[in-house]
Short mmCIF file of C-alpha atoms and ligand atoms in Angstrom, two decimals:
data_model
loop_
_atom_site.label_atom_id
_atom_site.label_comp_id
_atom_site.label_asym_id
_atom_site.label_seq_id
_atom_site.Cartn_x
_atom_site.Cartn_y
_atom_site.Cartn_z
CA MET T 1 -28.25 3.78 -14.31
CA MET T 2 -25.35 2.43 -12.40
CA LYS T 3 -24.41 3.06 -8.96
CA LEU T 4 -21.34 1.71 -7.74
CA LEU T 5 -18.31 2.19 -5.51
CA LEU T 6 -14.80 1.35 -6.04
CA ILE T 7 -12.82 0.27 -3.46
CA GLY T 8 -9.01 -0.66 -2.83
CA PRO T 9 -5.86 -0.34 -1.14
CA PRO T 10 -4.08 2.91 -2.02
CA GLY T 11 -2.52 2.76 -5.26
CA ALA T 12 -4.45 0.14 -6.55
CA GLY T 13 -5.18 2.47 -9.82
CA LYS T 14 -8.53 3.82 -8.25
CA GLY T 15 -8.45 6.92 -9.47
CA THR T 16 -7.39 5.94 -13.24
CA GLN T 17 -10.34 3.54 -13.42
CA ALA T 18 -12.71 5.71 -11.67
CA SER T 19 -12.55 7.78 -14.64
CA LYS T 20 -12.31 5.04 -17.29
CA LEU T 21 -15.68 3.78 -15.95
CA SER T 22 -17.07 7.10 -15.81
CA GLU T 23 -16.87 7.17 -19.36
CA VAL T 24 -17.92 3.84 -20.43
CA PHE T 25 -21.11 3.87 -18.08
CA GLY T 26 -21.71 8.13 -18.75
CA ILE T 27 -21.78 8.57 -14.85
CA PRO T 28 -19.86 11.17 -12.61
CA ALA T 29 -16.69 9.51 -10.55
CA ILE T 30 -16.65 10.65 -7.41
CA SER T 31 -13.06 10.47 -5.57
CA THR T 32 -13.67 12.37 -2.29
CA GLY T 33 -9.33 12.25 -1.89
CA ASP T 34 -9.94 14.61 -5.47
CA ILE T 35 -12.44 16.92 -3.55
CA PHE T 36 -10.36 17.25 -0.53
CA ARG T 37 -7.06 17.78 -2.50
CA ALA T 38 -9.13 20.41 -4.38
CA ASN T 39 -10.13 22.42 -1.16
CA VAL T 40 -6.78 22.24 0.45
CA LYS T 41 -5.09 23.48 -2.76
CA ASN T 42 -8.00 26.27 -2.49
CA GLU T 43 -7.17 27.00 0.78
CA THR T 44 -11.03 26.75 1.86
CA PRO T 45 -12.39 25.71 5.25
CA LEU T 46 -12.71 22.40 4.79
CA GLY T 47 -9.39 22.16 3.10
CA LEU T 48 -7.50 23.54 5.94
CA GLU T 49 -9.09 21.13 8.43
CA ALA T 50 -8.72 18.34 6.36
CA LYS T 51 -4.93 18.99 5.31
CA SER T 52 -3.33 17.83 8.96
CA TYR T 53 -4.90 14.65 8.90
CA MET T 54 -4.52 14.14 4.58
CA ASP T 55 -0.64 14.70 5.79
CA ARG T 56 -0.17 12.36 7.77
CA GLY T 57 -2.12 9.97 6.04
CA ALA T 58 -4.79 9.41 8.35
CA TYR T 59 -8.66 9.63 7.50
CA VAL T 60 -10.80 13.14 7.71
CA PRO T 61 -13.16 12.50 10.15
CA ASP T 62 -16.40 10.70 9.24
CA ASP T 63 -18.51 14.07 10.11
CA LEU T 64 -16.78 15.96 7.15
CA THR T 65 -16.36 13.13 4.73
CA ASN T 66 -20.14 12.06 5.15
CA LYS T 67 -21.25 15.87 5.00
CA LEU T 68 -19.17 16.12 1.65
CA VAL T 69 -20.42 12.99 0.30
CA ARG T 70 -24.05 14.00 1.04
CA ASP T 71 -24.18 17.33 -0.55
CA ARG T 72 -22.39 15.66 -3.69
CA LEU T 73 -24.34 13.13 -4.44
CA GLN T 74 -27.64 15.85 -4.44
CA ASN T 75 -25.98 17.55 -7.79
CA PRO T 76 -28.03 16.85 -10.26
CA ASP T 77 -25.27 14.97 -12.24
CA CYS T 78 -26.20 12.06 -10.05
CA VAL T 79 -29.56 11.61 -11.21
CA ASN T 80 -28.37 8.44 -13.89
CA GLY T 81 -26.12 7.45 -11.36
CA PHE T 82 -22.04 7.51 -9.80
CA LEU T 83 -19.31 5.92 -9.17
CA LEU T 84 -17.81 6.79 -5.53
CA ASP T 85 -14.19 6.28 -5.62
CA GLY T 86 -12.99 5.85 -1.94
CA TYR T 87 -16.01 6.56 0.01
CA PRO T 88 -17.30 4.66 1.88
CA ARG T 89 -13.79 3.35 4.05
CA THR T 90 -15.10 3.29 7.46
CA ALA T 91 -17.72 2.08 9.06
CA ASP T 92 -19.37 5.28 9.90
CA GLN T 93 -19.09 6.33 6.42
CA VAL T 94 -21.02 2.53 5.13
CA ASN T 95 -23.94 3.41 7.62
CA GLU T 96 -24.10 7.35 5.77
CA LEU T 97 -23.97 5.95 2.75
CA ALA T 98 -27.04 3.29 3.38
CA ASP T 99 -28.93 5.84 4.86
CA ILE T 100 -28.64 8.37 1.66
CA LEU T 101 -29.36 5.47 -0.68
CA ARG T 102 -32.87 4.59 1.72
CA GLU T 103 -34.11 8.06 1.72
CA THR T 104 -33.25 8.25 -2.06
CA ASP T 105 -34.96 5.25 -2.10
CA SER T 106 -32.62 3.93 -4.51
CA ALA T 107 -29.23 0.70 -4.23
CA LEU T 108 -26.06 -0.04 -5.15
CA ASP T 109 -25.75 -2.06 -8.41
CA ALA T 110 -22.29 -3.31 -7.24
CA VAL T 111 -19.11 -2.66 -5.38
CA ILE T 112 -15.50 -3.49 -7.14
CA GLN T 113 -12.79 -4.42 -5.11
CA LEU T 114 -9.69 -3.24 -6.94
CA THR T 115 -7.11 -6.16 -5.59
CA ALA T 116 -3.04 -5.33 -6.21
CA ASP T 117 0.00 -6.82 -4.57
CA THR T 118 1.69 -4.52 -2.16
CA ASP T 119 5.31 -4.44 -3.44
CA GLU T 120 3.81 -3.24 -6.49
CA VAL T 121 1.43 -0.82 -4.72
CA VAL T 122 4.82 1.04 -2.95
CA ARG T 123 6.46 0.83 -6.23
CA ARG T 124 3.48 2.42 -7.96
CA LEU T 125 2.94 5.19 -5.05
CA ALA T 126 6.56 6.61 -5.31
CA LYS T 127 6.72 7.08 -8.44
CA ARG T 128 3.38 9.17 -8.20
CA ALA T 129 4.90 11.14 -5.77
CA ILE T 130 7.99 11.95 -8.22
CA ASP T 131 5.31 12.36 -11.01
CA GLN T 132 2.63 14.69 -9.20
CA GLY T 133 4.45 15.74 -6.07
CA ARG T 134 1.66 14.52 -3.32
CA SER T 135 2.51 15.42 0.08
CA ASP T 136 1.02 12.48 1.21
CA ASP T 137 3.21 9.74 -0.92
CA THR T 138 6.07 9.74 0.91
CA GLU T 139 7.27 6.23 2.29
CA ASP T 140 6.22 6.47 6.06
CA VAL T 141 2.53 8.35 5.07
CA ILE T 142 2.14 5.70 2.52
CA ARG T 143 2.44 2.47 5.32
CA ASN T 144 0.78 4.07 7.41
CA ARG T 145 -2.31 4.96 4.56
CA MET T 146 -1.95 1.21 4.08
CA ALA T 147 -2.09 0.28 7.75
CA ILE T 148 -5.10 2.28 7.98
CA TYR T 149 -6.47 0.89 5.03
CA GLU T 150 -6.24 -2.53 6.06
CA ASP T 151 -7.37 -1.74 9.66
CA GLN T 152 -10.79 0.12 9.02
CA THR T 153 -11.43 -0.69 4.88
CA ALA T 154 -10.72 -3.45 4.18
CA PRO T 155 -13.71 -5.36 7.09
CA LEU T 156 -15.82 -3.27 5.35
CA ILE T 157 -15.33 -5.50 1.87
CA SER T 158 -17.13 -8.61 3.57
CA LEU T 159 -20.56 -6.66 4.33
CA TYR T 160 -21.07 -5.84 1.10
CA ALA T 161 -20.14 -9.35 -0.31
CA ALA T 162 -22.84 -10.94 1.95
CA ARG T 163 -24.81 -8.98 0.14
CA GLY T 164 -24.05 -10.05 -3.25
CA LEU T 165 -22.74 -6.60 -4.21
CA LEU T 166 -19.21 -7.94 -4.75
CA ILE T 167 -16.60 -7.93 -7.82
CA MET T 168 -13.25 -8.84 -7.14
CA VAL T 169 -10.84 -7.18 -9.97
CA ASP T 170 -7.24 -7.82 -10.12
CA GLY T 171 -5.72 -4.05 -10.25
CA LEU T 172 -2.33 -5.59 -12.22
CA GLY T 173 -1.91 -4.88 -15.56
CA GLU T 174 -2.49 -2.37 -18.46
CA ILE T 175 -4.98 0.23 -17.80
CA ASP T 176 -7.49 -0.78 -20.20
CA GLU T 177 -7.11 -4.21 -19.95
CA VAL T 178 -8.42 -3.61 -16.28
CA THR T 179 -11.48 -1.98 -17.49
CA SER T 180 -12.13 -4.70 -19.38
CA ARG T 181 -12.02 -7.00 -16.48
CA ILE T 182 -14.13 -4.68 -14.32
CA VAL T 183 -16.51 -3.90 -17.18
CA GLU T 184 -16.69 -7.32 -18.19
CA ALA T 185 -17.72 -8.85 -14.50
CA LEU T 186 -20.53 -6.40 -14.10
CA ASN T 187 -21.80 -7.81 -17.50
CA ALA T 188 -21.67 -11.33 -15.41
CA LYS T 189 -23.04 -10.24 -12.94
CA ASN T 190 -25.96 -8.25 -14.00
CA GLN T 191 -26.52 -11.59 -16.13
CA SER T 192 -26.60 -13.83 -12.88
P1 LIG D 201 -7.37 9.25 -1.55
O1 LIG D 201 -6.79 9.98 -2.79
O2 LIG D 201 -8.52 8.41 -2.25
O3 LIG D 201 -6.31 7.82 -1.48
O4 LIG D 201 -7.48 10.19 -0.44
C1 LIG D 201 -6.46 11.10 0.51
C2 LIG D 201 -6.42 11.61 1.55
O5 LIG D 201 -7.89 12.22 1.55
C3 LIG D 201 -6.64 10.25 2.45
O6 LIG D 201 -5.56 9.88 2.86
C4 LIG D 201 -7.67 10.52 3.41
O7 LIG D 201 -6.39 11.72 4.20
C5 LIG D 201 -8.75 11.32 3.10
N1 LIG D 201 -9.60 10.55 2.14
C6 LIG D 201 -10.29 10.51 0.85
N2 LIG D 201 -11.37 9.47 1.14
C7 LIG D 201 -11.39 9.45 2.34
C8 LIG D 201 -12.78 9.29 3.24
N3 LIG D 201 -13.61 8.39 2.14
N4 LIG D 201 -12.48 9.41 4.77
C9 LIG D 201 -11.80 10.11 5.45
N5 LIG D 201 -10.54 10.62 4.47
C10 LIG D 201 -10.25 10.16 3.39
#
């Protein structure tokens, strides 16, 4: 049973590490960004609403995002735990997640903060724009997404640190090397 959060700036490698950790721990990796992108692609009402925010690098409003996560966590595949990638990102989302966990009488095991150097992040995102053609990976939008992360999401991390849940891991390096760092840090935390 593992309930994990993965937090970090755009381009830190959250999505890649989320799928690795999902395999290691046998839990679903739930990425709000992926769910929004799938909805945009399928032109669902949620996708149509989310797109205007995503295209300019802004956060999708909390009420939409919270509802999506609340519904997703009720899926039976979450009984053995989950890894949330990219949620919560605002104070309101932190509160909503706390409510959801309280209602199900459960708690987080750890919050993984993936750190990355800004220049490296910009380089990675520019590469991803070419490889994947994401409409929110242009330079202006990248800058906006990073500024919003620093302004709204980075300050939330201290709340989890104060509760003794935080693990900080350097996201630079080979993919498997970073996964090993995370797994070792989680093991060390569980033994402490
Ligand atoms: P990501 O793939 O995690 O970088 O997310 C891509 C975009 O989806 C973000 O720039 C936001 O527009 C939107 N998004 C993803 N997760 C959230 C969230 N927790 N709260 C608000 N917007 C989100």
